[in-house]
Amino acid sequence: MVDDLYDCIVIGAGPAGLSASLFLARYLRRTLTFHHNSPRNEYAHGVHGFLGHHGIRPGELLARGRDEVTEHGGLIIEACVTAVEAVARDRFRVFAGEQKVFDARRLVLATGLRDLTPDCPGFREFYGWSVFHCPDCDGYEVKDKRVAVLAHGKNAAGFTENLLTWTRQLTLLTDRGELSSDDRAKLSKLEVAVRTESVVALEGDKSTKQLQRVLFAEGKPLECDALFFNLGTELATDFHETLGCRLDPECGLLWVDDTQQTSVEGVYAAGDITPHSQLAVVAAAEGAKAAIHIHRSLNSQERHI
Ligand SMILES: Cc1cc2nc3c(=O)[nH]c(=O)nc-3n(C[C@H](O)[C@H](O)[C@H](O)COP(=O)(O)OP(=O)(O)OC[C@H]3O[C@@H](n4cnc5c(N)ncnc54)[C@H](O)[C@@H]3O)c2cc1C
């Protein structure tokens, strides 16, 4: 049984989804946002580089965002969306919570990414405080420190090289993964040490969340102040598949045009699930952009222009 017809349903209440919802609410659009309380940066101690909010706790930024949306008349429901479908032109159906069904004329997918993380003991204790995945977000925090980089495969050398912006004390840990001879030669030229043994644990001061060393299956532990990892990401949901949204062939994320519309008319996407930089401030900007174009497209239909 369909409860209501909304102008737009936003799935995901991270920076992208909430920013889209805020603008839609300010355009006086009937907007419903689903909030499932597991944003990508829930482990981070602070959001860096978000102008005017640098260092704010991720939970606080989102709580403020939710308040701003509801103060402007937007509706937010805490529930996991389990499925979506296009039922007709300009009518999308969203299934959430206890067999509840909601329809909308437009849809914003803002469900973000999931990081593939190391599975060694100690990781969770330090993640977001002295173990990071994003040099753009936390590179400045490791200036001149001893940094281990856990990565392998074709992106490992480039990812490690990026960190030279902030420190020369870098050691790449491949954890028995692949590293081409060209990449080895490049890293040696840059004076970056490489260790290939299996990583078995991260150790440090759990009360301050300060990493102190990496333990290997064999060989001496590596004393370090921080660790960055680059093990890949995956889309948090597969709603794009049911809807038939095209992926960008280069990065495997959702292709969008200049208005944040996906390859399916009426379905927009914003934030980490689209190509471009994966930053909170970029996600928020894309959410705002999606809202502006959704409002315009609804206006055109309503006013027959
Ligand atoms: C540890 C860490 C630290 C970071 N630090 C920084 C930083 O310092 N500065 C910075 O700019 N960026 C940082 N980032 C990146 C930043 O967090 C992301 O770029 C940003 O969160 C992307 O926003 P988003 O709205 O696209 O996705 P998310 O923030 O991941 O939000 C997605 C939302 O969708 C919801 N959702 C998913 N599936 C469903 C479903 N089925 N039903 C309902 N809801 C659903 C989730 O619960 C979540 O609320 C960091 C990321 C990590 C992992």
mmCIF file of C-alpha atoms and ligand atoms in Angstrom:
data_model
loop_
_atom_site.group_PDB
_atom_site.id
_atom_site.type_symbol
_atom_site.label_atom_id
_atom_site.label_comp_id
_atom_site.label_asym_id
_atom_site.label_seq_id
_atom_site.Cartn_x
_atom_site.Cartn_y
_atom_site.Cartn_z
ATOM 1 C CA MET A 1 0.000 0.000 0.000
ATOM 2 C CA VAL A 2 1.573 3.326 -1.073
ATOM 3 C CA ASP A 3 1.516 5.903 1.711
ATOM 4 C CA ASP A 4 1.989 9.096 -0.274
ATOM 5 C CA LEU A 5 3.445 10.751 -3.377
ATOM 6 C CA TYR A 6 6.494 12.882 -2.660
ATOM 7 C CA ASP A 7 8.201 15.285 -5.041
ATOM 8 C CA CYS A 8 11.457 13.593 -4.188
ATOM 9 C CA ILE A 9 12.784 10.745 -2.090
ATOM 10 C CA VAL A 10 16.406 10.974 -1.025
ATOM 11 C CA ILE A 11 18.027 7.685 -0.027
ATOM 12 C CA GLY A 12 20.944 8.306 2.318
ATOM 13 C CA ALA A 13 21.453 11.031 4.895
ATOM 14 C CA GLY A 14 25.172 11.700 4.702
ATOM 15 C CA PRO A 15 26.457 15.111 3.531
ATOM 16 C CA ALA A 16 25.183 14.490 -0.030
ATOM 17 C CA GLY A 17 21.667 13.337 0.850
ATOM 18 C CA LEU A 18 21.099 15.916 3.579
ATOM 19 C CA SER A 19 22.316 18.761 1.419
ATOM 20 C CA ALA A 20 19.952 17.672 -1.376
ATOM 21 C CA SER A 21 17.101 17.413 1.152
ATOM 22 C CA LEU A 22 17.816 20.835 2.644
ATOM 23 C CA PHE A 23 17.700 22.571 -0.733
ATOM 24 C CA LEU A 24 14.596 20.641 -1.810
ATOM 25 C CA ALA A 25 12.835 21.571 1.425
ATOM 26 C CA ARG A 26 13.815 25.201 0.875
ATOM 27 C CA TYR A 27 12.231 24.967 -2.598
ATOM 28 C CA LEU A 28 9.068 23.908 -0.715
ATOM 29 C CA ARG A 29 9.233 20.470 -2.298
ATOM 30 C CA ARG A 30 7.633 17.512 -0.493
ATOM 31 C CA THR A 31 10.783 15.632 0.385
ATOM 32 C CA LEU A 32 11.339 12.387 2.234
ATOM 33 C CA THR A 33 14.838 11.332 3.264
ATOM 34 C CA PHE A 34 15.909 7.934 4.534
ATOM 35 C CA HIS A 35 18.496 7.905 7.249
ATOM 36 C CA HIS A 36 20.133 4.642 8.153
ATOM 37 C CA ASN A 37 22.775 5.874 10.576
ATOM 38 C CA SER A 38 25.969 4.420 9.137
ATOM 39 C CA PRO A 39 27.758 7.159 7.195
ATOM 40 C CA ARG A 40 31.107 6.317 5.642
ATOM 41 C CA ASN A 41 33.142 8.444 8.048
ATOM 42 C CA GLU A 42 31.491 7.253 11.268
ATOM 43 C CA TYR A 43 34.924 6.217 12.613
ATOM 44 C CA ALA A 44 36.602 9.578 11.913
ATOM 45 C CA HIS A 45 37.447 11.818 14.868
ATOM 46 C CA GLY A 46 36.726 14.963 12.857
ATOM 47 C CA VAL A 47 35.777 16.166 9.384
ATOM 48 C CA HIS A 48 38.773 17.983 7.924
ATOM 49 C CA GLY A 49 38.653 20.657 5.252
ATOM 50 C CA PHE A 50 34.921 21.385 5.402
ATOM 51 C CA LEU A 51 35.067 25.169 5.266
ATOM 52 C CA GLY A 52 33.622 26.757 8.388
ATOM 53 C CA HIS A 53 33.255 23.351 10.068
ATOM 54 C CA HIS A 54 36.836 22.059 9.937
ATOM 55 C CA GLY A 55 37.312 19.402 12.653
ATOM 56 C CA ILE A 56 33.621 18.984 13.510
ATOM 57 C CA ARG A 57 32.676 15.440 14.665
ATOM 58 C CA PRO A 58 30.986 13.612 11.758
ATOM 59 C CA GLY A 59 27.971 12.747 13.914
ATOM 60 C CA GLU A 60 27.504 16.375 14.908
ATOM 61 C CA LEU A 61 27.693 17.648 11.325
ATOM 62 C CA LEU A 62 24.988 15.178 10.287
ATOM 63 C CA ALA A 63 22.802 15.824 13.337
ATOM 64 C CA ARG A 64 22.893 19.555 12.554
ATOM 65 C CA GLY A 65 22.092 18.768 8.927
ATOM 66 C CA ARG A 66 19.092 16.645 9.907
ATOM 67 C CA ASP A 67 17.805 19.456 12.141
ATOM 68 C CA GLU A 68 18.184 21.967 9.315
ATOM 69 C CA VAL A 69 16.224 19.725 6.949
ATOM 70 C CA THR A 70 13.341 19.183 9.370
ATOM 71 C CA GLU A 71 13.264 22.871 10.386
ATOM 72 C CA HIS A 72 12.563 23.641 6.724
ATOM 73 C CA GLY A 73 9.738 21.107 6.515
ATOM 74 C CA GLY A 74 11.615 18.103 5.134
ATOM 75 C CA LEU A 75 10.695 14.688 6.502
ATOM 76 C CA ILE A 76 13.410 12.268 7.621
ATOM 77 C CA ILE A 77 12.695 8.637 8.444
ATOM 78 C CA GLU A 78 15.221 6.402 10.133
ATOM 79 C CA ALA A 79 14.865 3.152 8.212
ATOM 80 C CA CYS A 80 16.850 0.991 5.868
ATOM 81 C CA VAL A 81 15.642 1.136 2.279
ATOM 82 C CA THR A 82 15.487 -2.447 1.036
ATOM 83 C CA ALA A 83 14.443 -1.990 -2.598
ATOM 84 C CA VAL A 84 13.521 0.590 -5.222
ATOM 85 C CA GLU A 85 11.770 0.365 -8.570
ATOM 86 C CA ALA A 86 10.512 2.579 -11.358
ATOM 87 C CA VAL A 87 6.763 1.935 -11.603
ATOM 88 C CA ALA A 88 5.931 4.458 -14.327
ATOM 89 C CA ARG A 89 7.357 7.596 -15.906
ATOM 90 C CA ASP A 90 7.946 10.087 -13.059
ATOM 91 C CA ARG A 91 7.001 7.536 -10.418
ATOM 92 C CA PHE A 92 9.581 5.694 -8.360
ATOM 93 C CA ARG A 93 8.738 3.312 -5.527
ATOM 94 C CA VAL A 94 10.844 2.867 -2.418
ATOM 95 C CA PHE A 95 10.451 -0.004 0.059
ATOM 96 C CA ALA A 96 11.648 0.634 3.603
ATOM 97 C CA GLY A 97 11.174 -0.425 7.195
ATOM 98 C CA GLU A 98 8.348 -2.760 8.047
ATOM 99 C CA GLN A 99 7.011 -3.352 4.542
ATOM 100 C CA LYS A 100 6.328 0.347 4.056
ATOM 101 C CA VAL A 101 6.120 1.672 0.513
ATOM 102 C CA PHE A 102 6.630 5.261 -0.632
ATOM 103 C CA ASP A 103 6.349 6.836 -4.093
ATOM 104 C CA ALA A 104 8.049 9.917 -5.504
ATOM 105 C CA ARG A 105 8.398 11.782 -8.778
ATOM 106 C CA ARG A 106 12.164 12.013 -8.441
ATOM 107 C CA LEU A 107 14.787 9.958 -6.657
ATOM 108 C CA VAL A 108 18.208 10.888 -5.285
ATOM 109 C CA LEU A 109 20.639 8.042 -4.634
ATOM 110 C CA ALA A 110 23.099 9.202 -1.966
ATOM 111 C CA THR A 111 23.969 5.930 -0.272
ATOM 112 C CA GLY A 112 27.753 6.333 -0.432
ATOM 113 C CA LEU A 113 30.510 3.757 -0.496
ATOM 114 C CA ARG A 114 31.849 1.080 1.802
ATOM 115 C CA ASP A 115 35.601 0.915 2.315
ATOM 116 C CA LEU A 116 37.363 -2.438 2.128
ATOM 117 C CA THR A 117 39.362 -2.347 5.343
ATOM 118 C CA PRO A 118 42.275 -4.355 6.759
ATOM 119 C CA ASP A 119 41.073 -7.345 8.790
ATOM 120 C CA CYS A 120 44.052 -7.521 11.164
ATOM 121 C CA PRO A 121 43.628 -7.157 14.955
ATOM 122 C CA GLY A 122 43.999 -3.568 16.150
ATOM 123 C CA PHE A 123 42.561 -1.915 13.048
ATOM 124 C CA ARG A 124 39.236 -0.774 14.572
ATOM 125 C CA GLU A 125 40.932 0.678 17.677
ATOM 126 C CA PHE A 126 42.939 3.178 15.632
ATOM 127 C CA TYR A 127 40.756 3.747 12.559
ATOM 128 C CA GLY A 128 39.892 7.404 12.036
ATOM 129 C CA TRP A 129 42.444 8.588 14.636
ATOM 130 C CA SER A 130 45.864 7.335 13.495
ATOM 131 C CA VAL A 131 44.799 4.881 10.772
ATOM 132 C CA PHE A 132 43.318 6.580 7.699
ATOM 133 C CA HIS A 133 42.364 5.885 4.119
ATOM 134 C CA CYS A 134 42.193 9.371 2.563
ATOM 135 C CA PRO A 135 45.341 11.518 2.126
ATOM 136 C CA ASP A 136 43.190 14.509 1.070
ATOM 137 C CA CYS A 137 41.335 14.293 4.396
ATOM 138 C CA ASP A 138 44.125 13.417 6.826
ATOM 139 C CA GLY A 139 47.490 13.896 5.050
ATOM 140 C CA TYR A 140 48.098 17.218 6.809
ATOM 141 C CA GLU A 141 47.723 15.485 10.180
ATOM 142 C CA VAL A 142 50.759 13.245 9.475
ATOM 143 C CA LYS A 143 53.173 16.035 8.461
ATOM 144 C CA ASP A 144 56.782 14.846 9.039
ATOM 145 C CA LYS A 145 55.570 11.710 10.852
ATOM 146 C CA ARG A 146 56.568 8.043 10.305
ATOM 147 C CA VAL A 147 53.823 6.682 8.087
ATOM 148 C CA ALA A 148 53.111 3.108 6.971
ATOM 149 C CA VAL A 149 51.059 2.645 3.806
ATOM 150 C CA LEU A 150 49.109 -0.592 3.403
ATOM 151 C CA ALA A 151 48.361 -1.090 -0.296
ATOM 152 C CA HIS A 152 49.148 -3.311 -3.244
ATOM 153 C CA GLY A 153 48.350 -3.628 -6.923
ATOM 154 C CA LYS A 154 48.341 -0.896 -9.559
ATOM 155 C CA ASN A 155 47.275 2.018 -7.306
ATOM 156 C CA ALA A 156 49.766 1.357 -4.501
ATOM 157 C CA ALA A 157 52.748 3.335 -5.823
ATOM 158 C CA GLY A 158 50.689 6.406 -6.819
ATOM 159 C CA PHE A 159 48.821 6.390 -3.509
ATOM 160 C CA THR A 160 52.120 6.213 -1.600
ATOM 161 C CA GLU A 161 53.711 8.905 -3.739
ATOM 162 C CA ASN A 162 50.811 11.270 -2.876
ATOM 163 C CA LEU A 163 51.764 11.079 0.771
ATOM 164 C CA LEU A 164 55.227 12.496 -0.001
ATOM 165 C CA THR A 165 53.470 15.887 0.057
ATOM 166 C CA TRP A 166 53.477 15.643 3.850
ATOM 167 C CA THR A 167 56.269 13.294 4.895
ATOM 168 C CA ARG A 168 59.381 11.573 3.567
ATOM 169 C CA GLN A 169 59.232 8.881 6.277
ATOM 170 C CA LEU A 170 57.132 6.403 4.327
ATOM 171 C CA THR A 171 57.137 2.607 4.228
ATOM 172 C CA LEU A 172 54.851 0.757 1.814
ATOM 173 C CA LEU A 173 53.522 -2.559 3.178
ATOM 174 C CA THR A 174 52.251 -4.860 0.434
ATOM 175 C CA ASP A 175 51.026 -7.577 2.846
ATOM 176 C CA ARG A 176 52.147 -10.197 0.278
ATOM 177 C CA GLY A 177 50.119 -8.479 -2.455
ATOM 178 C CA GLU A 178 51.353 -7.582 -5.938
ATOM 179 C CA LEU A 179 53.678 -4.710 -6.811
ATOM 180 C CA SER A 180 55.096 -4.412 -10.331
ATOM 181 C CA SER A 181 58.839 -4.079 -10.937
ATOM 182 C CA ASP A 182 58.246 -0.608 -12.462
ATOM 183 C CA ASP A 183 56.467 0.518 -9.301
ATOM 184 C CA ARG A 184 59.241 -0.931 -7.143
ATOM 185 C CA ALA A 185 61.832 0.999 -9.173
ATOM 186 C CA LYS A 186 59.770 4.207 -8.930
ATOM 187 C CA LEU A 187 59.436 3.897 -5.140
ATOM 188 C CA SER A 188 63.125 3.123 -4.729
ATOM 189 C CA LYS A 189 63.965 6.298 -6.704
ATOM 190 C CA LEU A 190 61.708 8.233 -4.314
ATOM 191 C CA GLU A 191 63.486 6.564 -1.363
ATOM 192 C CA VAL A 192 60.300 4.889 -0.134
ATOM 193 C CA ALA A 193 60.983 1.636 1.728
ATOM 194 C CA VAL A 194 58.886 -1.424 0.807
ATOM 195 C CA ARG A 195 58.071 -4.402 3.039
ATOM 196 C CA THR A 196 56.318 -7.421 1.585
ATOM 197 C CA GLU A 197 55.630 -9.651 4.644
ATOM 198 C CA SER A 198 52.092 -10.454 5.876
ATOM 199 C CA VAL A 199 50.740 -7.853 8.272
ATOM 200 C CA VAL A 200 49.375 -9.611 11.367
ATOM 201 C CA ALA A 201 48.428 -6.827 13.797
ATOM 202 C CA LEU A 202 48.449 -3.127 14.620
ATOM 203 C CA GLU A 203 49.578 -2.126 18.097
ATOM 204 C CA GLY A 204 49.586 1.103 20.056
ATOM 205 C CA ASP A 205 47.956 3.057 22.875
ATOM 206 C CA LYS A 206 44.286 2.137 22.701
ATOM 207 C CA SER A 207 43.264 4.818 25.226
ATOM 208 C CA THR A 208 44.534 7.638 22.962
ATOM 209 C CA LYS A 209 43.891 5.655 19.755
ATOM 210 C CA GLN A 210 47.522 6.244 18.798
ATOM 211 C CA LEU A 211 49.062 3.591 16.548
ATOM 212 C CA GLN A 212 52.678 2.798 17.477
ATOM 213 C CA ARG A 213 53.754 -0.184 15.377
ATOM 214 C CA VAL A 214 52.819 -2.757 12.750
ATOM 215 C CA LEU A 215 53.546 -6.437 13.443
ATOM 216 C CA PHE A 216 54.439 -8.863 10.648
ATOM 217 C CA ALA A 217 54.335 -12.662 10.315
ATOM 218 C CA GLU A 218 58.123 -12.573 10.193
ATOM 219 C CA GLY A 219 60.743 -9.832 10.614
ATOM 220 C CA LYS A 220 60.981 -6.861 12.959
ATOM 221 C CA PRO A 221 57.896 -4.771 13.798
ATOM 222 C CA LEU A 222 57.717 -1.375 12.059
ATOM 223 C CA GLU A 223 57.552 1.544 14.485
ATOM 224 C CA CYS A 224 55.246 4.231 13.053
ATOM 225 C CA ASP A 225 52.904 7.101 13.989
ATOM 226 C CA ALA A 226 50.173 6.525 11.418
ATOM 227 C CA LEU A 227 48.996 4.140 8.726
ATOM 228 C CA PHE A 228 47.114 4.846 5.501
ATOM 229 C CA PHE A 229 45.444 2.007 3.590
ATOM 230 C CA ASN A 230 44.151 1.708 0.054
ATOM 231 C CA LEU A 231 42.343 -1.592 -0.420
ATOM 232 C CA GLY A 232 39.432 -0.468 -2.588
ATOM 233 C CA THR A 233 35.785 0.457 -2.083
ATOM 234 C CA GLU A 234 32.376 -0.859 -3.099
ATOM 235 C CA LEU A 235 28.992 0.790 -3.616
ATOM 236 C CA ALA A 236 26.928 0.537 -0.425
ATOM 237 C CA THR A 237 23.755 -0.521 -2.268
ATOM 238 C CA ASP A 238 22.770 -2.017 -5.621
ATOM 239 C CA PHE A 239 19.689 0.152 -6.257
ATOM 240 C CA HIS A 240 21.336 1.486 -9.431
ATOM 241 C CA GLU A 241 21.179 -2.031 -10.877
ATOM 242 C CA THR A 242 17.422 -2.438 -10.345
ATOM 243 C CA LEU A 243 16.842 1.004 -11.794
ATOM 244 C CA GLY A 244 19.196 0.417 -14.733
ATOM 245 C CA CYS A 245 21.581 3.320 -14.025
ATOM 246 C CA ARG A 246 24.804 3.161 -16.028
ATOM 247 C CA LEU A 247 28.175 2.985 -14.315
ATOM 248 C CA ASP A 248 31.205 5.049 -15.299
ATOM 249 C CA PRO A 249 33.430 2.482 -17.057
ATOM 250 C CA GLU A 250 36.650 3.972 -15.658
ATOM 251 C CA CYS A 251 35.874 4.036 -11.956
ATOM 252 C CA GLY A 252 32.800 1.771 -11.629
ATOM 253 C CA LEU A 253 30.799 4.498 -9.856
ATOM 254 C CA LEU A 254 27.437 5.931 -10.994
ATOM 255 C CA TRP A 255 27.684 7.962 -14.162
ATOM 256 C CA VAL A 256 25.943 11.363 -13.843
ATOM 257 C CA ASP A 257 25.566 14.308 -16.197
ATOM 258 C CA ASP A 258 26.188 17.984 -15.354
ATOM 259 C CA THR A 259 22.919 18.139 -13.415
ATOM 260 C CA GLN A 260 23.727 15.037 -11.283
ATOM 261 C CA GLN A 261 21.099 13.053 -13.217
ATOM 262 C CA THR A 262 21.990 9.403 -13.831
ATOM 263 C CA SER A 263 21.391 7.677 -17.163
ATOM 264 C CA VAL A 264 17.794 7.047 -15.969
ATOM 265 C CA GLU A 265 15.542 10.085 -16.295
ATOM 266 C CA GLY A 266 14.320 11.282 -12.895
ATOM 267 C CA VAL A 267 16.994 9.425 -10.923
ATOM 268 C CA TYR A 268 19.778 11.633 -9.571
ATOM 269 C CA ALA A 269 22.901 10.656 -7.639
ATOM 270 C CA ALA A 270 25.235 12.628 -5.401
ATOM 271 C CA GLY A 271 28.240 12.147 -3.163
ATOM 272 C CA ASP A 272 30.736 9.314 -2.987
ATOM 273 C CA ILE A 273 28.716 7.049 -5.284
ATOM 274 C CA THR A 274 29.499 9.326 -8.244
ATOM 275 C CA PRO A 275 32.942 9.916 -9.803
ATOM 276 C CA HIS A 276 35.103 12.845 -8.543
ATOM 277 C CA SER A 277 36.735 13.523 -5.180
ATOM 278 C CA GLN A 278 35.364 11.655 -2.199
ATOM 279 C CA LEU A 279 35.103 14.488 0.298
ATOM 280 C CA ALA A 280 32.267 15.593 2.558
ATOM 281 C CA VAL A 281 32.282 19.108 1.110
ATOM 282 C CA VAL A 282 32.120 17.754 -2.469
ATOM 283 C CA ALA A 283 29.289 15.388 -1.505
ATOM 284 C CA ALA A 284 27.341 18.299 0.007
ATOM 285 C CA ALA A 285 27.890 20.417 -3.112
ATOM 286 C CA GLU A 286 26.692 17.606 -5.386
ATOM 287 C CA GLY A 287 23.590 17.126 -3.235
ATOM 288 C CA ALA A 288 22.780 20.835 -3.554
ATOM 289 C CA LYS A 289 23.317 20.688 -7.313
ATOM 290 C CA ALA A 290 21.022 17.673 -7.679
ATOM 291 C CA ALA A 291 18.301 19.503 -5.732
ATOM 292 C CA ILE A 292 18.534 22.611 -7.899
ATOM 293 C CA HIS A 293 18.088 20.580 -11.082
ATOM 294 C CA ILE A 294 15.341 18.389 -9.641
ATOM 295 C CA HIS A 295 13.376 21.496 -8.684
ATOM 296 C CA ARG A 296 13.898 22.950 -12.182
ATOM 297 C CA SER A 297 12.767 19.739 -13.874
ATOM 298 C CA LEU A 298 9.620 19.577 -11.731
ATOM 299 C CA ASN A 299 8.941 23.259 -12.422
ATOM 300 C CA SER A 300 9.160 22.677 -16.170
ATOM 301 C CA GLN A 301 6.620 19.865 -15.988
ATOM 302 C CA GLU A 302 4.233 21.700 -13.678
ATOM 303 C CA ARG A 303 4.319 24.933 -15.677
ATOM 304 C CA HIS A 304 4.378 23.152 -19.064
ATOM 305 C CA ILE A 305 7.468 25.079 -20.188
HETATM 306 C C1 LIG B 1 37.401 7.370 8.174
HETATM 307 C C2 LIG B 1 37.004 8.433 7.189
HETATM 308 C C3 LIG B 1 37.412 9.743 7.373
HETATM 309 C C4 LIG B 1 37.041 10.745 6.485
HETATM 310 N N1 LIG B 1 37.461 12.020 6.713
HETATM 311 C C5 LIG B 1 37.063 13.003 5.898
HETATM 312 C C6 LIG B 1 37.486 14.338 6.136
HETATM 313 O O1 LIG B 1 38.235 14.603 7.078
HETATM 314 N N2 LIG B 1 37.060 15.304 5.272
HETATM 315 C C7 LIG B 1 36.245 15.021 4.214
HETATM 316 O O2 LIG B 1 35.867 15.937 3.486
HETATM 317 N N3 LIG B 1 35.834 13.766 3.961
HETATM 318 C C8 LIG B 1 36.233 12.755 4.774
HETATM 319 N N4 LIG B 1 35.859 11.468 4.513
HETATM 320 C C9 LIG B 1 35.055 11.213 3.322
HETATM 321 C C10 LIG B 1 33.595 11.588 3.606
HETATM 322 O O3 LIG B 1 33.178 10.945 4.772
HETATM 323 C C11 LIG B 1 32.735 11.171 2.427
HETATM 324 O O4 LIG B 1 33.219 11.779 1.252
HETATM 325 C C12 LIG B 1 31.277 11.592 2.666
HETATM 326 O O5 LIG B 1 30.780 11.008 3.843
HETATM 327 C C13 LIG B 1 30.422 11.197 1.496
HETATM 328 O O6 LIG B 1 29.118 11.565 1.756
HETATM 329 P P1 LIG B 1 27.885 10.775 1.118
HETATM 330 O O7 LIG B 1 26.684 11.502 1.583
HETATM 331 O O8 LIG B 1 28.108 10.561 -0.318
HETATM 332 O O9 LIG B 1 27.978 9.309 1.770
HETATM 333 P P2 LIG B 1 27.914 8.833 3.295
HETATM 334 O O10 LIG B 1 28.432 9.886 4.203
HETATM 335 O O11 LIG B 1 28.569 7.508 3.330
HETATM 336 O O12 LIG B 1 26.382 8.683 3.590
HETATM 337 C C14 LIG B 1 25.622 7.667 2.987
HETATM 338 C C15 LIG B 1 24.361 7.514 3.759
HETATM 339 O O13 LIG B 1 23.498 6.588 3.096
HETATM 340 C C16 LIG B 1 22.910 5.775 4.062
HETATM 341 N N5 LIG B 1 22.463 4.530 3.467
HETATM 342 C C17 LIG B 1 23.202 3.583 2.823
HETATM 343 N N6 LIG B 1 22.412 2.564 2.448
HETATM 344 C C18 LIG B 1 21.159 2.874 2.876
HETATM 345 C C19 LIG B 1 19.901 2.210 2.804
HETATM 346 N N7 LIG B 1 19.772 1.020 2.201
HETATM 347 N N8 LIG B 1 18.819 2.801 3.365
HETATM 348 C C20 LIG B 1 18.910 4.012 3.979
HETATM 349 N N9 LIG B 1 20.085 4.689 4.073
HETATM 350 C C21 LIG B 1 21.184 4.122 3.523
HETATM 351 C C22 LIG B 1 24.031 5.552 5.076
HETATM 352 O O14 LIG B 1 23.508 5.101 6.275
HETATM 353 C C23 LIG B 1 24.596 6.951 5.162
HETATM 354 O O15 LIG B 1 23.896 7.722 6.096
HETATM 355 C C24 LIG B 1 36.233 10.438 5.371
HETATM 356 C C25 LIG B 1 35.800 9.121 5.165
HETATM 357 C C26 LIG B 1 36.187 8.117 6.053
HETATM 358 C C27 LIG B 1 35.742 6.701 5.804
#
